[in-house]
Amino acid sequence: MSEKTEYRGSIHQSQKDLMLNWYEQLDRAATTGDPPTVSMMISGNCVELLEGFGAVPLYPEVNALQLAIRHQSLDPILAAEDLGYAADNCAYVKADIGCMLKGITPTGGKLPTPTLILCNFVGCNTYLKWFEHTAKLTGAPLYVIDVPFMRTDEPRKEDVEYVVRQLKETVEKLEQLTRRKFDYDRFRQAVDCSRRSEDLWSQIKHLARSTPSPFDAYFDAITLMGPLYVYRAKPEGVEFFETALAELQAKRDAGHGVYEREHYRLVMEGPPPYPYFRTFRDMFAKWQACAVASTYSTVGGLWEFGFRHDPDHPFESVALHMIEQNVTNRNYLQRYEQIRRYVEEWNADGVIIHFVKSCRLFSAGQGDMRDYFTKQLGIPTLYIESDLEDPRYFAEAQTKNRIDAFFEALEHSKATALRGSA
Amino acid sequence: MPLVAGIDCGTSFTKAVVLLQENGTPRVIGKGRARSGVNVDEAANQALQQALNDAVINRSSLEYVSCTGFGRYGVSFRDIQVTEITTAARGAHFANPASTTILDIGGQCTRAIGITETGKVKHFKSNDKCAAGSGMFIQRAAKYLEVPLEQVGDLSLRASHPQPISSVCAVLAESEIINHVSAGVTVEDILRGIHESLADRAGSLLKRVEMKGDLTLIGGVAKQAGIVKAIEDRLKVRVHVPKDCDFVCALGAALLGLKRLASKSTVAAEAS
Amino acid sequence: MIMNTVLDSKMERTFDKCRELLEDLQFTAVREWKRAQPGRKAVAYFPVYAPVELIHAAGMLPVGLSGAGDRLDLQYADARFGSFICSIVKTTLEMGMTEHLQPFDGFLFSSICDSARNLCFVMKRNFPQMYIDFIHLPHNPSSPATPPFLAAEYRRILTCLEQLSGHKVSDDDLRNSISLYNRNRALIRELYALRATEPQLVRAWESYLLVRAGNLLPVEEHTKMLEDALQELRTRALKKRDSIRVVVEGSFCEQPPLVLIRMVEEAGCYIVGDDFTLGQTWFETDVPATGDPILELADSYVNRSVYSSVRHDFRKPRWTALVEKVKATRADAVLFLIAKFCEPAYFDYVPYKQELERAGIPHLQLEFEEKLFTFDRVRTEVETFVESLVFD
Amino acid sequence: MRIASGVDVGSTQTKAVMMSDNGGINILARALVDTGANVQRAAERAFDKCCAEAGIQTGDVGFVVGTGYGRYKIAFGNAQMTEISCHAKGAGFLCPSTRTVIDMGGQDSKAISVGANGEVLDFVMNDKCAAGTGRFLANAAEVMGISLDEIGPLSLRGKYPVKLATVCTVFVESDILSYLAQGKKGEDILNGVHLAIAKRTVSLARRINLEPEITMTGGVARNCGMVHALEEVLARKLQISPDAHFMGAVGAALFALEKLDQSFEFGTWKGQHATSGGH
Ligand SMILES: Nc1ncnc2c1ncn2[C@@H]1O[C@H](COP(=O)(O)OP(=O)(O)O)[C@@H](O)[C@H]1O
Ligand SMILES: Nc1ncnc2c1ncn2[C@@H]1O[C@H](COP(=O)(O)OP(=O)(O)O)[C@@H](O)[C@H]1O
Ligand code: SF4
Ligand code: SF4
Ligand code: SF4
């Protein structure tokens, strides 16, 4: 494929540097026990709190994701299945546990046993199992922050109080475990950094509203997501997103898009198939189809609709962020609404729903979502199935067939519309 | 000197053995085999009669008949029925006491069984209802390639460049075979490719039963030397094929029959 | 298999009635209850840990729905929920799409798993005329903030239920409901205890029918049924069979077909403990019917509910609880009867298995779907398992 | 007169259709050959046969669209399209009111939900397991010792369909043999076979929105027993075009005609498709 599908600017280098630096810190923690590390889920993460201890987050998902992208996920998955996990268990968990069993890390560096396993349960019941099992395997202490699900339109007062209370218990727990005093000022500063990073990130996402979009809000956004989870509460993060915004803004102003001609604008729902990331991207590149928005890029936070952390109410805003501002803890109908807004405000031609077998949180019921978009709203929608981690569930020929058939139809109806208006 | 029979009512063949216990050592003195067909009872009768003829004894001197295999409930003259997994374990253990992992490849079903040192079933896993990975697949491929079933094993052994079969479905695999033929791949290489894909499927079953040490391979397909080699190569394990590999379940059934008989007579002795 | 031929005909009638209730996808009993008491409403709940007391206290009929078994062909739900999702989620939606849920005015779901949760909101979109709500059952039992949080959650639900029924609920109403359900659950515990001590007196599928009927009957009626049944069962003259004793684990949500339960027993097992809809007891001991009833209910869920794969308590792991249950029921083995695609049960199989192996307890894992109708394979597997334990 | 062709290289049979647009669109000729092992040869044979049938030279054909699983092996094709788009397109043209297409071919079956302009809205297919495909029926015919054309009519005469324990194409043979041995009538066995496949196909098709006006395409549409069984399971009449077997090729030819039409030059047509031929 000769099509240039990826924008490579200086942000890609600084992103790499930042992430490498993170891995080095983890490596150091593994050998020297310092800095303290807290393993946590990306969705609803509270890195700001960790800043109050100078602690570093450890995201098992990032490892699982790296493995899959490097085509190394099958071995650990099989190792976990040998232990008794079912073919139908979430492969993210299996890959992570398999790594633990076999002592593999995707970067080759060492991973520390976390000071605390903090199960920030947001929406995904599998997290609970995952962390429970990891705690059983490693013997590391476990604390669960139970985050009430978004079952009402607005978070309830009791929900926020409940989470704040648990955050404070986490602080106590970490004070015991790290034998460090919680630095409240540093926590507040971190919250303020997050606010600024988020503001920049939100502006970046809004750039995709231009035609053509200067970046792909699914495939490219994933590159930017690492710093968002690890560094948003640090000055380095703010700086990173400033550069990113400037660079992409310049591209937008010059009228440069992802493709020479942007033919289709899409909204993507569901995580990507990491083991076939490139192949999958090319299937869309072939049609010069650019993702202008995606739900997956909001698993760690949903800032494009206005939410920001608030240094004046640090605990409350962290709690609110966990409860309300990530796609995993929002109910299905809220997700429908989010996608609908993307289609309208980001001016998209269609929706791609990627059903991943591992993840019931994302996928259970996506058929209804398709029904809603095609029937209720009349938006062209494609539904494809594979997996985000397990390479065995990617049927390349079939997926390609579906994608081609979808664009063939889209092209056809665009052409018909054009002919009709001519 | 107790005399018992074991009958294995398989999906393709019904196999019977007659077992005689002398000085505490059981010994097979007769074997019989019949096509399973529709009428389980009839096939069982036939196979048993053959075994009795082979052993040159009368039906009336049999003290106990135990049945196994998918048609075990269909044999009207049985004293007991036991599943083919249990009997495979018992029979294989008797044939090769050192091995604790058994692979049974029959006409419609492949099974992996992990057993204890005493021959009790510990874990088992089977795949059925899909022909990919079963003896029937080989039977059909042999027919296509116009090779007699008996020669499949030796031909496959002689392969130099095995051609892998990528399809997971036996039917779609047949199209692949046709493509191989038209691309000029030799029959030997194709057959070995089939055996290798069977071996790989068996490998994933074996993992589930925590394979340890040598493997005992039983069932009709074990008669094919090529599959033995394929399993040894692909799964890196030593394979032991008992003599009369397709009678192993029947043997296991007969052995369990002996046991029941013994416990019955002790009960009778205590009662009197 | 030797079946007792002289079955008490009265018992037989009760079992028949229970089976009819459970197989009736028209929910005739619910419809009749509503017809007999005009203006009163029925609220359905997804299998386990629903605060039935709240529904009852609000003057409505709580009905536990456990899928549609093999009695409904999927026409719509497959397209909505696709592959890799358990059957109960699909059959529940299918019942809605085919107007089987008409007798219900509301439907409560809770945070047991991701599939069930998403189902709640898909139902909400498709059936806007129904009151559908989601209860966040907490997953952090160790925080002192947890019971008050759940109490607040229950109060939120109660307010909605009051609106639905048009009946203001007093603390006494609640205490009364709690007492009624306490009595009911105590009887079920008694039934389970009887099975553990005298398994020949009551077969697992019989006990299952009696308990499942409680999902569909008014609690008062069901309590009466249990009282009568317990009396009858004790007087049965049945001989002990030569069976192994097993605990069944993994069927807490989607339910195995009745025939499968019978088949397991006929293959040579006494099921002396099981988690079929968690035995409908949900709590290890009575909920105190004193003090602030809502807080007591909340506290009972947090601190006294029976373990299962969809409830997380890091103070006492489920695997320890399973081993204890095996010891308490003097079971020889554990049979994992897991609904296909039930992720919580799949996950727990691993630590369960590890702990059982450590304790030297044999186990067998089986998968089922509620629409299963051929049992040859399962039968062979259970028989083999039994044989491996009885033949030496 | 503009002439274009569609060639559908299926796993079992290769179909070619020649169409002309002369104010109105007409089918000039059809050709059918067995695909066999050499896919490229099969495509050429079908195309040549079709030209001969239409009485034209290959040079007269303005545009050729290839489809079917072997589409990228067609050396002379100008563009390729998925068989899904083609079946939908063909059905939309020949049976304009259709909203659902059930295509049963030799080794796979699919169901397509079609929009008002013959565009694909959604589709499902089974292509990993041959259970319940044309191949299954061909096997059944072989075991019964009758020809493919006969199984349909024979199955229609069955009154007491047998129940099959398996829909695995391989094991069905032994099932059939054992029913024959039990003295069951051939028509009842075949009736059972058709019903079993119909149920399986419908349960697949239910994954999309099965809307009324269902058209059946693919080679199996020529089997009246299968059509009847599907109608029974769906409790609905099916539309069967006489060209059902050629539907994919018809759709491809229609696309080819559109590509010939200069006023239709749009978007990515040329650049994309012409270069993607090398895949
Ligand atoms: N003489 C033989 N040589 C090679 N393979 C054989 C022979 N006999 C049987 N087989 C293979 O064994 C399979 C039948 O195995 P068997 O264990 O008898 O099955 P079952 O117990 O299910 O009837 C056949 O499908 C065939 O592939
Ligand atoms: N005359 C016929 N009568 C009945 N069935 C037929 C007839 N011709 C073809 N078929 C069926 O159609 C199938 C081939 O369908 P087709 O759509 O050409 O498949 P593909 O596109 O995969 O090659 C055959 O397997 C056979 O079952
Ligand atoms: S189920 Fe989904 S959200 Fe949960 S751990 Fe797996 S991939 Fe992540
Ligand atoms: S059966 Fe399991 S996966 Fe399905 S709804 Fe119940 S708990 Fe969830
Ligand atoms: S995959 Fe092939 S062999 Fe397996 S059941 Fe399906 S048709 Fe039979």
PDB file of C-alpha atoms in Angstrom, chain C residues 111-297:
ATOM      1  CA  SER C 111     -24.235  -4.684  38.602  1.00  0.00           C
ATOM      2  CA  ILE C 112     -23.613  -8.437  38.380  1.00  0.00           C
ATOM      3  CA  CYS C 113     -21.815  -8.410  35.029  1.00  0.00           C
ATOM      4  CA  ASP C 114     -21.243  -6.295  31.955  1.00  0.00           C
ATOM      5  CA  SER C 115     -23.611  -8.198  29.680  1.00  0.00           C
ATOM      6  CA  ALA C 116     -26.509  -7.941  32.080  1.00  0.00           C
ATOM      7  CA  ARG C 117     -25.807  -4.286  32.659  1.00  0.00           C
ATOM      8  CA  ASN C 118     -25.797  -3.432  28.986  1.00  0.00           C
ATOM      9  CA  LEU C 119     -28.969  -5.459  28.612  1.00  0.00           C
ATOM     10  CA  CYS C 120     -30.625  -3.144  31.126  1.00  0.00           C
ATOM     11  CA  PHE C 121     -30.028  -0.107  28.956  1.00  0.00           C
ATOM     12  CA  VAL C 122     -30.845  -1.858  25.699  1.00  0.00           C
ATOM     13  CA  MET C 123     -34.159  -2.829  27.300  1.00  0.00           C
ATOM     14  CA  LYS C 124     -34.645   0.742  28.379  1.00  0.00           C
ATOM     15  CA  ARG C 125     -34.361   1.930  24.810  1.00  0.00           C
ATOM     16  CA  ASN C 126     -36.591  -0.751  23.383  1.00  0.00           C
ATOM     17  CA  PHE C 127     -39.309  -0.665  26.037  1.00  0.00           C
ATOM     18  CA  PRO C 128     -39.710   2.959  27.016  1.00  0.00           C
ATOM     19  CA  GLN C 129     -43.133   2.313  28.530  1.00  0.00           C
ATOM     20  CA  MET C 130     -41.653   0.106  31.242  1.00  0.00           C
ATOM     21  CA  TYR C 131     -39.939   1.324  34.413  1.00  0.00           C
ATOM     22  CA  ILE C 132     -36.440  -0.119  34.061  1.00  0.00           C
ATOM     23  CA  ASP C 133     -33.721   0.608  36.562  1.00  0.00           C
ATOM     24  CA  PHE C 134     -30.231  -0.409  37.440  1.00  0.00           C
ATOM     25  CA  ILE C 135     -29.020  -0.952  40.976  1.00  0.00           C
ATOM     26  CA  HIS C 136     -25.379  -0.408  41.652  1.00  0.00           C
ATOM     27  CA  LEU C 137     -24.524  -3.181  44.098  1.00  0.00           C
ATOM     28  CA  PRO C 138     -21.229  -2.112  45.638  1.00  0.00           C
ATOM     29  CA  HIS C 139     -17.990  -4.018  45.138  1.00  0.00           C
ATOM     30  CA  ASN C 140     -16.013  -2.619  48.024  1.00  0.00           C
ATOM     31  CA  PRO C 141     -17.403  -4.179  51.172  1.00  0.00           C
ATOM     32  CA  SER C 142     -14.480  -3.098  53.314  1.00  0.00           C
ATOM     33  CA  SER C 143     -15.235   0.614  53.439  1.00  0.00           C
ATOM     34  CA  PRO C 144     -17.470   1.896  56.232  1.00  0.00           C
ATOM     35  CA  ALA C 145     -19.018   4.143  53.588  1.00  0.00           C
ATOM     36  CA  THR C 146     -20.409   1.203  51.674  1.00  0.00           C
ATOM     37  CA  PRO C 147     -23.564   0.219  53.592  1.00  0.00           C
ATOM     38  CA  PRO C 148     -24.784   3.845  53.749  1.00  0.00           C
ATOM     39  CA  PHE C 149     -24.108   4.191  50.038  1.00  0.00           C
ATOM     40  CA  LEU C 150     -26.158   1.102  49.251  1.00  0.00           C
ATOM     41  CA  ALA C 151     -28.888   2.302  51.599  1.00  0.00           C
ATOM     42  CA  ALA C 152     -29.028   5.542  49.608  1.00  0.00           C
ATOM     43  CA  GLU C 153     -29.212   3.510  46.430  1.00  0.00           C
ATOM     44  CA  TYR C 154     -32.065   1.412  47.821  1.00  0.00           C
ATOM     45  CA  ARG C 155     -33.885   4.592  48.862  1.00  0.00           C
ATOM     46  CA  ARG C 156     -33.557   5.930  45.343  1.00  0.00           C
ATOM     47  CA  ILE C 157     -35.042   2.705  43.985  1.00  0.00           C
ATOM     48  CA  LEU C 158     -37.753   2.725  46.625  1.00  0.00           C
ATOM     49  CA  THR C 159     -38.834   6.229  45.639  1.00  0.00           C
ATOM     50  CA  CYS C 160     -39.215   5.053  42.044  1.00  0.00           C
ATOM     51  CA  LEU C 161     -41.117   1.977  43.155  1.00  0.00           C
ATOM     52  CA  GLU C 162     -43.432   4.102  45.274  1.00  0.00           C
ATOM     53  CA  GLN C 163     -44.164   6.234  42.256  1.00  0.00           C
ATOM     54  CA  LEU C 164     -44.863   3.155  40.198  1.00  0.00           C
ATOM     55  CA  SER C 165     -47.211   1.589  42.708  1.00  0.00           C
ATOM     56  CA  GLY C 166     -48.682   4.814  44.050  1.00  0.00           C
ATOM     57  CA  HIS C 167     -48.125   3.472  47.534  1.00  0.00           C
ATOM     58  CA  LYS C 168     -46.015   5.243  50.154  1.00  0.00           C
ATOM     59  CA  VAL C 169     -43.896   2.726  52.010  1.00  0.00           C
ATOM     60  CA  SER C 170     -43.447   2.946  55.762  1.00  0.00           C
ATOM     61  CA  ASP C 171     -40.675   1.388  57.831  1.00  0.00           C
ATOM     62  CA  ASP C 172     -43.201  -1.054  59.202  1.00  0.00           C
ATOM     63  CA  ASP C 173     -44.168  -2.135  55.698  1.00  0.00           C
ATOM     64  CA  LEU C 174     -40.512  -2.848  55.074  1.00  0.00           C
ATOM     65  CA  ARG C 175     -40.024  -4.703  58.329  1.00  0.00           C
ATOM     66  CA  ASN C 176     -43.035  -6.826  57.545  1.00  0.00           C
ATOM     67  CA  SER C 177     -41.655  -7.696  54.099  1.00  0.00           C
ATOM     68  CA  ILE C 178     -38.255  -8.485  55.567  1.00  0.00           C
ATOM     69  CA  SER C 179     -39.821 -10.879  58.075  1.00  0.00           C
ATOM     70  CA  LEU C 180     -41.813 -12.640  55.377  1.00  0.00           C
ATOM     71  CA  TYR C 181     -38.760 -13.151  53.231  1.00  0.00           C
ATOM     72  CA  ASN C 182     -36.667 -14.160  56.219  1.00  0.00           C
ATOM     73  CA  ARG C 183     -39.116 -16.928  56.943  1.00  0.00           C
ATOM     74  CA  ASN C 184     -39.107 -17.989  53.294  1.00  0.00           C
ATOM     75  CA  ARG C 185     -35.335 -18.085  53.090  1.00  0.00           C
ATOM     76  CA  ALA C 186     -35.076 -19.964  56.356  1.00  0.00           C
ATOM     77  CA  LEU C 187     -37.275 -22.680  54.885  1.00  0.00           C
ATOM     78  CA  ILE C 188     -35.090 -22.886  51.814  1.00  0.00           C
ATOM     79  CA  ARG C 189     -32.030 -23.196  53.994  1.00  0.00           C
ATOM     80  CA  GLU C 190     -33.835 -26.012  55.771  1.00  0.00           C
ATOM     81  CA  LEU C 191     -34.533 -27.701  52.445  1.00  0.00           C
ATOM     82  CA  TYR C 192     -30.873 -27.485  51.494  1.00  0.00           C
ATOM     83  CA  ALA C 193     -29.849 -28.815  54.879  1.00  0.00           C
ATOM     84  CA  LEU C 194     -32.164 -31.760  54.388  1.00  0.00           C
ATOM     85  CA  ARG C 195     -30.600 -32.510  51.028  1.00  0.00           C
ATOM     86  CA  ALA C 196     -27.161 -32.447  52.546  1.00  0.00           C
ATOM     87  CA  THR C 197     -28.047 -34.834  55.331  1.00  0.00           C
ATOM     88  CA  GLU C 198     -30.602 -37.108  53.636  1.00  0.00           C
ATOM     89  CA  PRO C 199     -29.995 -36.694  49.909  1.00  0.00           C
ATOM     90  CA  GLN C 200     -32.189 -39.643  49.047  1.00  0.00           C
ATOM     91  CA  LEU C 201     -35.263 -37.863  50.403  1.00  0.00           C
ATOM     92  CA  VAL C 202     -35.221 -35.010  47.971  1.00  0.00           C
ATOM     93  CA  ARG C 203     -33.664 -34.968  44.563  1.00  0.00           C
ATOM     94  CA  ALA C 204     -31.886 -31.878  43.384  1.00  0.00           C
ATOM     95  CA  TRP C 205     -34.281 -31.282  40.531  1.00  0.00           C
ATOM     96  CA  GLU C 206     -37.215 -31.475  42.933  1.00  0.00           C
ATOM     97  CA  SER C 207     -35.633 -29.008  45.285  1.00  0.00           C
ATOM     98  CA  TYR C 208     -34.779 -26.868  42.285  1.00  0.00           C
ATOM     99  CA  LEU C 209     -38.416 -26.799  41.194  1.00  0.00           C
ATOM    100  CA  LEU C 210     -39.611 -25.908  44.671  1.00  0.00           C
ATOM    101  CA  VAL C 211     -37.118 -23.090  44.979  1.00  0.00           C
ATOM    102  CA  ARG C 212     -37.532 -21.693  41.488  1.00  0.00           C
ATOM    103  CA  ALA C 213     -41.285 -21.500  42.013  1.00  0.00           C
ATOM    104  CA  GLY C 214     -40.459 -18.836  44.571  1.00  0.00           C
ATOM    105  CA  ASN C 215     -39.333 -16.621  41.735  1.00  0.00           C
ATOM    106  CA  LEU C 216     -42.866 -16.528  40.430  1.00  0.00           C
ATOM    107  CA  LEU C 217     -45.205 -16.892  43.385  1.00  0.00           C
ATOM    108  CA  PRO C 218     -46.163 -14.355  46.030  1.00  0.00           C
ATOM    109  CA  VAL C 219     -43.870 -14.966  48.970  1.00  0.00           C
ATOM    110  CA  GLU C 220     -46.726 -15.873  51.318  1.00  0.00           C
ATOM    111  CA  GLU C 221     -47.916 -18.598  48.973  1.00  0.00           C
ATOM    112  CA  HIS C 222     -44.458 -19.914  48.356  1.00  0.00           C
ATOM    113  CA  THR C 223     -43.702 -20.102  52.063  1.00  0.00           C
ATOM    114  CA  LYS C 224     -46.797 -22.221  52.541  1.00  0.00           C
ATOM    115  CA  MET C 225     -45.727 -24.466  49.694  1.00  0.00           C
ATOM    116  CA  LEU C 226     -42.308 -24.941  51.236  1.00  0.00           C
ATOM    117  CA  GLU C 227     -43.714 -25.691  54.668  1.00  0.00           C
ATOM    118  CA  ASP C 228     -45.975 -28.396  53.247  1.00  0.00           C
ATOM    119  CA  ALA C 229     -43.276 -29.824  51.041  1.00  0.00           C
ATOM    120  CA  LEU C 230     -40.739 -30.052  53.833  1.00  0.00           C
ATOM    121  CA  GLN C 231     -43.210 -31.981  55.931  1.00  0.00           C
ATOM    122  CA  GLU C 232     -44.008 -34.407  53.123  1.00  0.00           C
ATOM    123  CA  LEU C 233     -40.441 -34.906  52.042  1.00  0.00           C
ATOM    124  CA  ARG C 234     -39.343 -35.938  55.504  1.00  0.00           C
ATOM    125  CA  THR C 235     -41.859 -38.758  55.548  1.00  0.00           C
ATOM    126  CA  ARG C 236     -40.736 -40.228  52.258  1.00  0.00           C
ATOM    127  CA  ALA C 237     -39.424 -43.767  52.483  1.00  0.00           C
ATOM    128  CA  LEU C 238     -36.670 -43.822  49.940  1.00  0.00           C
ATOM    129  CA  LYS C 239     -33.528 -45.896  49.913  1.00  0.00           C
ATOM    130  CA  LYS C 240     -30.068 -44.500  49.655  1.00  0.00           C
ATOM    131  CA  ARG C 241     -28.462 -45.001  46.269  1.00  0.00           C
ATOM    132  CA  ASP C 242     -24.828 -45.708  45.653  1.00  0.00           C
ATOM    133  CA  SER C 243     -24.016 -42.221  44.428  1.00  0.00           C
ATOM    134  CA  ILE C 244     -21.216 -39.763  44.948  1.00  0.00           C
ATOM    135  CA  ARG C 245     -21.952 -36.465  46.658  1.00  0.00           C
ATOM    136  CA  VAL C 246     -21.271 -33.354  44.642  1.00  0.00           C
ATOM    137  CA  VAL C 247     -21.578 -29.617  45.039  1.00  0.00           C
ATOM    138  CA  VAL C 248     -22.671 -27.815  41.876  1.00  0.00           C
ATOM    139  CA  GLU C 249     -21.099 -24.415  41.295  1.00  0.00           C
ATOM    140  CA  GLY C 250     -21.475 -21.879  38.486  1.00  0.00           C
ATOM    141  CA  SER C 251     -25.202 -21.816  37.721  1.00  0.00           C
ATOM    142  CA  PHE C 252     -26.029 -18.784  39.785  1.00  0.00           C
ATOM    143  CA  CYS C 253     -27.499 -16.791  36.921  1.00  0.00           C
ATOM    144  CA  GLU C 254     -28.417 -18.567  33.704  1.00  0.00           C
ATOM    145  CA  GLN C 255     -30.102 -21.809  34.693  1.00  0.00           C
ATOM    146  CA  PRO C 256     -29.300 -25.262  33.327  1.00  0.00           C
ATOM    147  CA  PRO C 257     -32.193 -27.171  31.739  1.00  0.00           C
ATOM    148  CA  LEU C 258     -34.124 -29.245  34.248  1.00  0.00           C
ATOM    149  CA  VAL C 259     -33.316 -32.371  32.277  1.00  0.00           C
ATOM    150  CA  LEU C 260     -29.643 -31.688  32.728  1.00  0.00           C
ATOM    151  CA  ILE C 261     -29.993 -31.527  36.501  1.00  0.00           C
ATOM    152  CA  ARG C 262     -31.851 -34.823  36.443  1.00  0.00           C
ATOM    153  CA  MET C 263     -29.290 -36.323  34.165  1.00  0.00           C
ATOM    154  CA  VAL C 264     -26.433 -35.418  36.490  1.00  0.00           C
ATOM    155  CA  GLU C 265     -28.219 -37.210  39.282  1.00  0.00           C
ATOM    156  CA  GLU C 266     -29.060 -40.220  37.166  1.00  0.00           C
ATOM    157  CA  ALA C 267     -25.453 -40.500  36.108  1.00  0.00           C
ATOM    158  CA  GLY C 268     -24.704 -41.282  39.740  1.00  0.00           C
ATOM    159  CA  CYS C 269     -24.495 -38.050  41.724  1.00  0.00           C
ATOM    160  CA  TYR C 270     -26.258 -36.706  44.755  1.00  0.00           C
ATOM    161  CA  ILE C 271     -26.209 -32.951  44.412  1.00  0.00           C
ATOM    162  CA  VAL C 272     -25.851 -31.980  48.067  1.00  0.00           C
ATOM    163  CA  GLY C 273     -25.205 -28.311  47.429  1.00  0.00           C
ATOM    164  CA  ASP C 274     -25.762 -26.021  44.488  1.00  0.00           C
ATOM    165  CA  ASP C 275     -25.953 -22.393  43.527  1.00  0.00           C
ATOM    166  CA  PHE C 276     -28.975 -22.498  41.225  1.00  0.00           C
ATOM    167  CA  THR C 277     -30.117 -18.859  41.406  1.00  0.00           C
ATOM    168  CA  LEU C 278     -28.082 -18.901  44.618  1.00  0.00           C
ATOM    169  CA  GLY C 279     -30.691 -21.101  46.189  1.00  0.00           C
ATOM    170  CA  GLN C 280     -32.786 -17.972  46.279  1.00  0.00           C
ATOM    171  CA  THR C 281     -31.569 -17.449  49.840  1.00  0.00           C
ATOM    172  CA  TRP C 282     -29.076 -14.709  48.991  1.00  0.00           C
ATOM    173  CA  PHE C 283     -28.230 -14.115  52.645  1.00  0.00           C
ATOM    174  CA  GLU C 284     -26.408 -16.427  54.980  1.00  0.00           C
ATOM    175  CA  THR C 285     -28.583 -15.416  57.917  1.00  0.00           C
ATOM    176  CA  ASP C 286     -31.769 -13.446  58.517  1.00  0.00           C
ATOM    177  CA  VAL C 287     -31.915  -9.752  57.772  1.00  0.00           C
ATOM    178  CA  PRO C 288     -32.598  -8.014  61.096  1.00  0.00           C
ATOM    179  CA  ALA C 289     -36.208  -6.840  61.048  1.00  0.00           C
ATOM    180  CA  THR C 290     -35.449  -4.081  63.518  1.00  0.00           C
ATOM    181  CA  GLY C 291     -33.830  -0.656  63.303  1.00  0.00           C
ATOM    182  CA  ASP C 292     -33.632   1.184  59.986  1.00  0.00           C
ATOM    183  CA  PRO C 293     -34.897  -1.488  57.612  1.00  0.00           C
ATOM    184  CA  ILE C 294     -33.233  -0.065  54.515  1.00  0.00           C
ATOM    185  CA  LEU C 295     -29.895   0.217  56.220  1.00  0.00           C
ATOM    186  CA  GLU C 296     -30.301  -3.349  57.501  1.00  0.00           C
ATOM    187  CA  LEU C 297     -30.997  -4.605  54.000  1.00  0.00           C
TER     188      LEU C 297
END
